[in-house]
Short mmCIF file of C-alpha atoms in Angstrom, two decimals:
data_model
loop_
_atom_site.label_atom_id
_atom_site.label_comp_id
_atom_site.label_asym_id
_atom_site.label_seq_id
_atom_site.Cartn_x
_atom_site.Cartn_y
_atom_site.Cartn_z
CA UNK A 1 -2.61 9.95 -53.47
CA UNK A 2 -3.37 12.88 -51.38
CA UNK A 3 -6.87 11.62 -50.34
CA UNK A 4 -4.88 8.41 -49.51
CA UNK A 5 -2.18 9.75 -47.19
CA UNK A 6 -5.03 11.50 -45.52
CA UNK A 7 -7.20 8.28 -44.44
CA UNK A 8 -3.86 6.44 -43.45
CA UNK A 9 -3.07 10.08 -40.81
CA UNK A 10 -6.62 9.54 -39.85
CA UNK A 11 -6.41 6.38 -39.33
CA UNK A 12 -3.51 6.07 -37.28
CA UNK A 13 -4.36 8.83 -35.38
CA UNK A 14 -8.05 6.71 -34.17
CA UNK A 15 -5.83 4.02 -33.54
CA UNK A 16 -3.89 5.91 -31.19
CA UNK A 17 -6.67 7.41 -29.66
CA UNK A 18 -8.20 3.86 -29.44
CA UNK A 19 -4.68 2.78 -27.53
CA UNK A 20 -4.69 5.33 -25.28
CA UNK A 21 -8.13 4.76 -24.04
CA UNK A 22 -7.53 0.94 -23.47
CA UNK A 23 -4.88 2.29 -21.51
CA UNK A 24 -7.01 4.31 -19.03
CA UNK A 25 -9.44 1.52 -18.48
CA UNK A 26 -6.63 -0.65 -16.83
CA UNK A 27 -4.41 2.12 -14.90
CA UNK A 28 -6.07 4.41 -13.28
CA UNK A 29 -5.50 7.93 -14.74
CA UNK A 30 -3.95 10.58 -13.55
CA UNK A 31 -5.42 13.91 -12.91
CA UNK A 32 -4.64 17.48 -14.52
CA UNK A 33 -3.64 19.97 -12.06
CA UNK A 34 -6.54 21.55 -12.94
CA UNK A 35 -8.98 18.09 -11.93
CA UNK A 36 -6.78 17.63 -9.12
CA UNK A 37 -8.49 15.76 -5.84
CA UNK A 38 -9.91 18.36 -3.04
CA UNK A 39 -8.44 18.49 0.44
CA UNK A 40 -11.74 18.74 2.25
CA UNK A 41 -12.21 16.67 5.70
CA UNK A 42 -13.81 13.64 4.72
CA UNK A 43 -15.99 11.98 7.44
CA UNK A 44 -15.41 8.47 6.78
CA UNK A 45 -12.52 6.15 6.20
CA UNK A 46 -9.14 8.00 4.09
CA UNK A 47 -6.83 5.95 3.45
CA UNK A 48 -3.99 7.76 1.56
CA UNK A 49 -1.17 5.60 -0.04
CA UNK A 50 2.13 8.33 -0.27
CA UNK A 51 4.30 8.66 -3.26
CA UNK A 52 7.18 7.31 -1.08
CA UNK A 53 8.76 5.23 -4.46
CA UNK A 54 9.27 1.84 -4.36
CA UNK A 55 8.43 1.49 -0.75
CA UNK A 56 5.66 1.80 1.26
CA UNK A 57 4.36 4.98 3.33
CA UNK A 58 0.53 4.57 4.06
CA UNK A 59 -2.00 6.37 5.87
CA UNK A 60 -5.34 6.04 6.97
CA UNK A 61 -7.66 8.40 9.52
CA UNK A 62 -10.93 8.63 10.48
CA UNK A 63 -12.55 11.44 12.29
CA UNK A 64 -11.38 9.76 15.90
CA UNK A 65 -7.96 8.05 14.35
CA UNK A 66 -4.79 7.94 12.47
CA UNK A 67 -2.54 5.22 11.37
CA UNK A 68 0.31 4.78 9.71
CA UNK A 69 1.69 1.24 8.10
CA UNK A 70 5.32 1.90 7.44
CA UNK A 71 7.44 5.06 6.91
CA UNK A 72 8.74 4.51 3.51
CA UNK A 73 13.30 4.42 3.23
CA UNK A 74 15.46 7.21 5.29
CA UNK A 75 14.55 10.67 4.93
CA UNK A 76 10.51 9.82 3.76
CA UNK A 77 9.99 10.53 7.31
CA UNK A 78 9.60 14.54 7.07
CA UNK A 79 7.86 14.17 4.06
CA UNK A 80 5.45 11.85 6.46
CA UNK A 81 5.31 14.73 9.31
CA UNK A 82 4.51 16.67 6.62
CA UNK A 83 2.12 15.39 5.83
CA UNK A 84 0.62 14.89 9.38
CA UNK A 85 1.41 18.57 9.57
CA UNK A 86 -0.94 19.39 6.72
CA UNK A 87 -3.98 17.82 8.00
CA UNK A 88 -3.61 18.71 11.92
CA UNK A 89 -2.86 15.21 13.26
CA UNK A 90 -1.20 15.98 16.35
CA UNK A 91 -0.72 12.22 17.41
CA UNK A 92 -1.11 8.75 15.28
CA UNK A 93 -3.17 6.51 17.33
CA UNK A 94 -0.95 3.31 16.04
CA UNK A 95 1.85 2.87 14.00
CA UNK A 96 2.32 -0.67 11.97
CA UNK A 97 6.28 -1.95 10.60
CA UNK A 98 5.02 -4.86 8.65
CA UNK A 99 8.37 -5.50 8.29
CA UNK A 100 12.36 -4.50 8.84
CA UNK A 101 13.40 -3.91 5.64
CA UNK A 102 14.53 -0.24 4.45
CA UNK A 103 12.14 0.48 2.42
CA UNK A 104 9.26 0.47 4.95
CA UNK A 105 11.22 1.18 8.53
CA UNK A 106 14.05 3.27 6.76
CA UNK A 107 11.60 6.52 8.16
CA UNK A 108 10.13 5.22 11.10
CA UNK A 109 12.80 7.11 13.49
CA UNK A 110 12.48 10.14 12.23
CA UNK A 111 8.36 9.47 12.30
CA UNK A 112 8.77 8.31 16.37
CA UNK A 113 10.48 11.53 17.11
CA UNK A 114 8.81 13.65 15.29
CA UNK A 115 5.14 12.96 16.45
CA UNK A 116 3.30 11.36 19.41
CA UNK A 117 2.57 8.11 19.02
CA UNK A 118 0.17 5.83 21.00
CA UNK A 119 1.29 2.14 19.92
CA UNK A 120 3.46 0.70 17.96
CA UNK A 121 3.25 -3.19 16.23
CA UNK A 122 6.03 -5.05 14.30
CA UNK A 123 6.88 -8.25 13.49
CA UNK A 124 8.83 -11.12 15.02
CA UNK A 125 11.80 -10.93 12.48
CA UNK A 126 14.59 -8.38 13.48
CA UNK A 127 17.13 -7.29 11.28
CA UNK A 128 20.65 -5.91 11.89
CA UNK A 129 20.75 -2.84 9.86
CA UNK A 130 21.21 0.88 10.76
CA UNK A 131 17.65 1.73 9.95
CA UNK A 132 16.41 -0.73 12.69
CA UNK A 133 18.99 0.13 14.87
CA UNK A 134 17.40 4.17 14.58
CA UNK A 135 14.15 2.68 14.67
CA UNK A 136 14.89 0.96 18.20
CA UNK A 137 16.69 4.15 20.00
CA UNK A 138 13.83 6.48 19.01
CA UNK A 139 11.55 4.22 20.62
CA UNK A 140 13.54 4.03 23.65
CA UNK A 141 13.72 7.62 23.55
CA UNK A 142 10.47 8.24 23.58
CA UNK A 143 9.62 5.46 26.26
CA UNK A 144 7.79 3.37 23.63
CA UNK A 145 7.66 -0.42 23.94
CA UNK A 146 6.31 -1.95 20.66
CA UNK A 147 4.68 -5.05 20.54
CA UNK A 148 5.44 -7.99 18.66
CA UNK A 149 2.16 -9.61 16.34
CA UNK A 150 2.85 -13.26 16.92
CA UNK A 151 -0.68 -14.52 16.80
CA UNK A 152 -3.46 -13.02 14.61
CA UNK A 153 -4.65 -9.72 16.41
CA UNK A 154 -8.10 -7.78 15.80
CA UNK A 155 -9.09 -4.49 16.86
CA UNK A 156 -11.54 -1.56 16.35
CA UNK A 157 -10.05 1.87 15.88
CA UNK A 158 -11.59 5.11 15.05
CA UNK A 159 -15.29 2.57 13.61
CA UNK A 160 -12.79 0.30 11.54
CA UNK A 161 -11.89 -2.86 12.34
CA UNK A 162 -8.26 -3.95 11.78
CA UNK A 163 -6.88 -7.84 11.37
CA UNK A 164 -3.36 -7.85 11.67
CA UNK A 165 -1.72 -11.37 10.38
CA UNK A 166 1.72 -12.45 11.37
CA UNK A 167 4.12 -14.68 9.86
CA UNK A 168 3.11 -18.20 10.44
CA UNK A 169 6.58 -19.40 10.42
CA UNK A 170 10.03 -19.42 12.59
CA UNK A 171 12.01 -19.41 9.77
CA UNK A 172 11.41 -18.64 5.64
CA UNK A 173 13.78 -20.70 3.22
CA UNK A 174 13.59 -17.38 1.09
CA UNK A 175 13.26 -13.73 0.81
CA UNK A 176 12.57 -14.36 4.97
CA UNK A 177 12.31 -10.33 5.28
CA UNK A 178 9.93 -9.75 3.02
CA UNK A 179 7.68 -13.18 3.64
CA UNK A 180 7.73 -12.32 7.38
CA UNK A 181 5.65 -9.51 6.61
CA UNK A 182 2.23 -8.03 8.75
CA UNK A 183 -0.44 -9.06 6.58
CA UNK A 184 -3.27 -5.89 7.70
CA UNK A 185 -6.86 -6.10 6.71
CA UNK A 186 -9.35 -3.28 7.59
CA UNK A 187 -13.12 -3.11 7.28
CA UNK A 188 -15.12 0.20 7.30
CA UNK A 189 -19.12 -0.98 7.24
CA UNK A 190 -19.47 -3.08 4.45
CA UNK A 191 -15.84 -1.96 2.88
CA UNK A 192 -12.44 -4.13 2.79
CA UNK A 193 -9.20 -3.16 2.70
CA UNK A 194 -5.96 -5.69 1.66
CA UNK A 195 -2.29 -4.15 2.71
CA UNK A 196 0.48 -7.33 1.79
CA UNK A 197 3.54 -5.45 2.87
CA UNK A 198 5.95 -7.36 0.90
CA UNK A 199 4.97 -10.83 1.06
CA UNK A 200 6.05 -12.97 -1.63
CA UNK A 201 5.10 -17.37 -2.58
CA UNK A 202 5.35 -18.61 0.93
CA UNK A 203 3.42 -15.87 2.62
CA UNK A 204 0.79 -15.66 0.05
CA UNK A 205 0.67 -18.91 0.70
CA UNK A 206 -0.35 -19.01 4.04
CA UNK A 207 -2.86 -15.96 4.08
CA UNK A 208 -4.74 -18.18 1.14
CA UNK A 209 -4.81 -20.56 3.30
CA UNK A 210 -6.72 -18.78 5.88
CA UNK A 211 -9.60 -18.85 3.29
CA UNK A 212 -9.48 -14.48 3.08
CA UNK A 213 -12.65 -12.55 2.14
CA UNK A 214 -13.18 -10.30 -0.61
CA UNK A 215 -11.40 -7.16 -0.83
CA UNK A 216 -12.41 -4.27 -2.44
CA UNK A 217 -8.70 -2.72 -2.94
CA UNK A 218 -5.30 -4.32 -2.15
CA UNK A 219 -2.23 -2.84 -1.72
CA UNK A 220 -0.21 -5.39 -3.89
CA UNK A 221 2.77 -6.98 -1.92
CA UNK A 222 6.72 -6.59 -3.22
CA UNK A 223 5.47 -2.98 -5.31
CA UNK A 224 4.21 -5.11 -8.02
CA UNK A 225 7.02 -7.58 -8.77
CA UNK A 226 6.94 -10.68 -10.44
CA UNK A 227 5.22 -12.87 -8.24
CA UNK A 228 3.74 -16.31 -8.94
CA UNK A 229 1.07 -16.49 -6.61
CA UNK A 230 -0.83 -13.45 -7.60
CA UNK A 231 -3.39 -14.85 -9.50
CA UNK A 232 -4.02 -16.85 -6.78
CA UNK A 233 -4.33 -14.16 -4.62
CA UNK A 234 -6.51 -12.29 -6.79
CA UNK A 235 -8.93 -14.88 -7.42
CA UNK A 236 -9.34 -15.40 -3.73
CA UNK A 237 -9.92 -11.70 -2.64
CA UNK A 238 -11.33 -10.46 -5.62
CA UNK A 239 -10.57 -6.78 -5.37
CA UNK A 240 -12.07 -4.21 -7.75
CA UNK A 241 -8.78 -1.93 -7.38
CA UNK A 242 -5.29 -2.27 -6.58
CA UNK A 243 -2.37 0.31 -5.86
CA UNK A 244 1.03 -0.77 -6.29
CA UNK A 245 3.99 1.18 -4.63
CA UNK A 246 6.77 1.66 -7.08
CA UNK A 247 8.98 4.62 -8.66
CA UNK A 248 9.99 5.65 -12.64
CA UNK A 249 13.56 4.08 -11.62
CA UNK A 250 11.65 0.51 -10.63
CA UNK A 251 8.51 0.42 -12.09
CA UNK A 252 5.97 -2.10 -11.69
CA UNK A 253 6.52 -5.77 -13.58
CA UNK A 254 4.70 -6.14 -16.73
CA UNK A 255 3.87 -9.96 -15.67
CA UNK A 256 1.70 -8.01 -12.71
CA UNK A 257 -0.06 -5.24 -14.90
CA UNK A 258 -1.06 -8.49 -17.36
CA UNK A 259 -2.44 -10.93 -14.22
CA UNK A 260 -4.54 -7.74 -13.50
CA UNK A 261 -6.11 -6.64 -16.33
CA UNK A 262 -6.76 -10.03 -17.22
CA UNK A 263 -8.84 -10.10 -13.75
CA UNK A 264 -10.41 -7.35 -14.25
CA UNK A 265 -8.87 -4.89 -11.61
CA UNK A 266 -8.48 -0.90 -12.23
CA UNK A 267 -4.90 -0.46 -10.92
CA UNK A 268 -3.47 3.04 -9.14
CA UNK A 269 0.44 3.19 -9.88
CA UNK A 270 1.93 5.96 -7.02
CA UNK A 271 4.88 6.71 -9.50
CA UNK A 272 2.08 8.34 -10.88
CA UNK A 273 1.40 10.21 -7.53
CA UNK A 274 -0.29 9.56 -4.09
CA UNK A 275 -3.57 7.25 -4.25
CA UNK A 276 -6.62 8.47 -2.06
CA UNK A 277 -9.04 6.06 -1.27
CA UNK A 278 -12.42 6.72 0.45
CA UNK A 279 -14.85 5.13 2.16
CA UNK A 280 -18.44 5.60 3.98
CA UNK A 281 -19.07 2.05 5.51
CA UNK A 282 -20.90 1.71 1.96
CA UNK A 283 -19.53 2.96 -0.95
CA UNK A 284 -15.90 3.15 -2.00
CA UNK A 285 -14.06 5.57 -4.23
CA UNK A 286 -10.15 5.70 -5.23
CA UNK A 287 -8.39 8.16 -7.40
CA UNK A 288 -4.92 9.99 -7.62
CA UNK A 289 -4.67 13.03 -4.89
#
């Protein structure tokens, strides 16, 4: 009985083990303090996606640039000029508000005042809420006029080349916010980057339509909600990894972590912590910072 009890503890504890290691394959892990990511410059494409919770805070530099795509809800922006602050970025060559909602302007004030910035782009969809209200008298009191993305822009900043998208509607039936969002794609050499903002059916809908290339990591739109379209999406861009912005309190959907693993795609959670991603025009590497 003895020798019994002892194959079923060993058992269970293989199958455990064997659980556990599944797991790792489809999220990617998180480090030990002691494995933890180095700070050291990096001369290529960074792109570092902030633990901001369930809304979006992301930056990316080169040696010649830095941009930000949203600010994350009120009072992320210190931890975002603190961030500048660490790494000696004096002034963020262009700052992106896919879209009005709190969750990704919420910090953008405090961001505007806080640091020189050289451009600003939005959307076409205003929104009557104090956090756009702040966001509109910091820019006035810093003298800067943003511009509205109403047609597919492209530009080359720092060696990368960004796409910006823009809603391709006046109007959205549903969820207008979040389906008017900036759509950003940047390429560094022969890497792709995917940021959705929050776009959900309709504005998936319209970026597929655009026939996208493949994508070596996306920034998954709504932090990883239920969405029906995502397979759709990630058959067309094919992306090797995905981060999803989300928080303990509102976690990412299990619908989403299933449609990925069933594609194949190593997925960064930053409820886990902040994602670094790196790239040298050739080879591209993402892990937790």
């Amino acid at each position: 009985m003895r020798k019994l009890n002892c194959v079923r503890r060993l058992l269970a504890l293989f199958l455990s083990l064997a659980l556990l290691a599944l797991a790792g394959c489809a999220v990617g892990e998180r480090p030990s303090s002691a494995a933890a990511v180095t700070d050291e410059p990096f001369d290529g494409l960074e792109v570092t996606v902030l633990d901001a919770g369930k809304a979006d805070a992301i930056l990316l530099t080169t040696p010649d640039s830095a941009v930000l795509i949203d600010c994350g809800e009120k009072g992320f922006g210190d931890e975002i000029l603190g961030e500048l602050a660490a790494r000696g970025i004096e002034k963020l060559d262009l700052l992106i508000v896919t879209h009005f909602d709190r969750d990704h302007v919420g910090g953008a004030a405090k961001v505007i005042g806080g640091v020189e910035i050289g451009r600003v782009l939005q959307n076409d969809f205003p929104k009557d809420s104090g956090e756009y209200r702040k966001y509109l008298r910091a820019l006035e009191k810093v003298s800067l006029a943003p511009e509205t993305v109403r047609e597919t822009l492209s530009f080359t900043l720092g060696g990368a080349d960004y796409t910006v998208d823009p809603p391709q509607r006046g109007h959205y039936d549903r969820d207008e916010s979040n389906n008017a969002s900036l759509i950003v794609t940047v390429a560094y050499g022969g890497t792709r980057l995917l940021f959705m903002g929050d776009a959900e059916t309709a504005r998936i809908s319209e970026f597929l339509a655009s026939s996208p290339a493949h994508c070596d990591v996306v920034k998954l739109p709504h932090h990883g909600e239920k969405e029906k379209m995502l397979d759709a999406l990630l058959a067309a861009v094919k992306p090797r990894w995905a981060v999803i912005t989300c928080s303990s309190a509102a976690p990412e959907a299990s619908s989403t972590m299933k449609a990925l693993d069933t594609a194949g795609v190593e997925t960064y959670l930053t409820r886990l912590g902040a994602v670094r991603i790196r790239s040298d025009g050739e080879t591209l590497t993402v892990e937790y910072r």
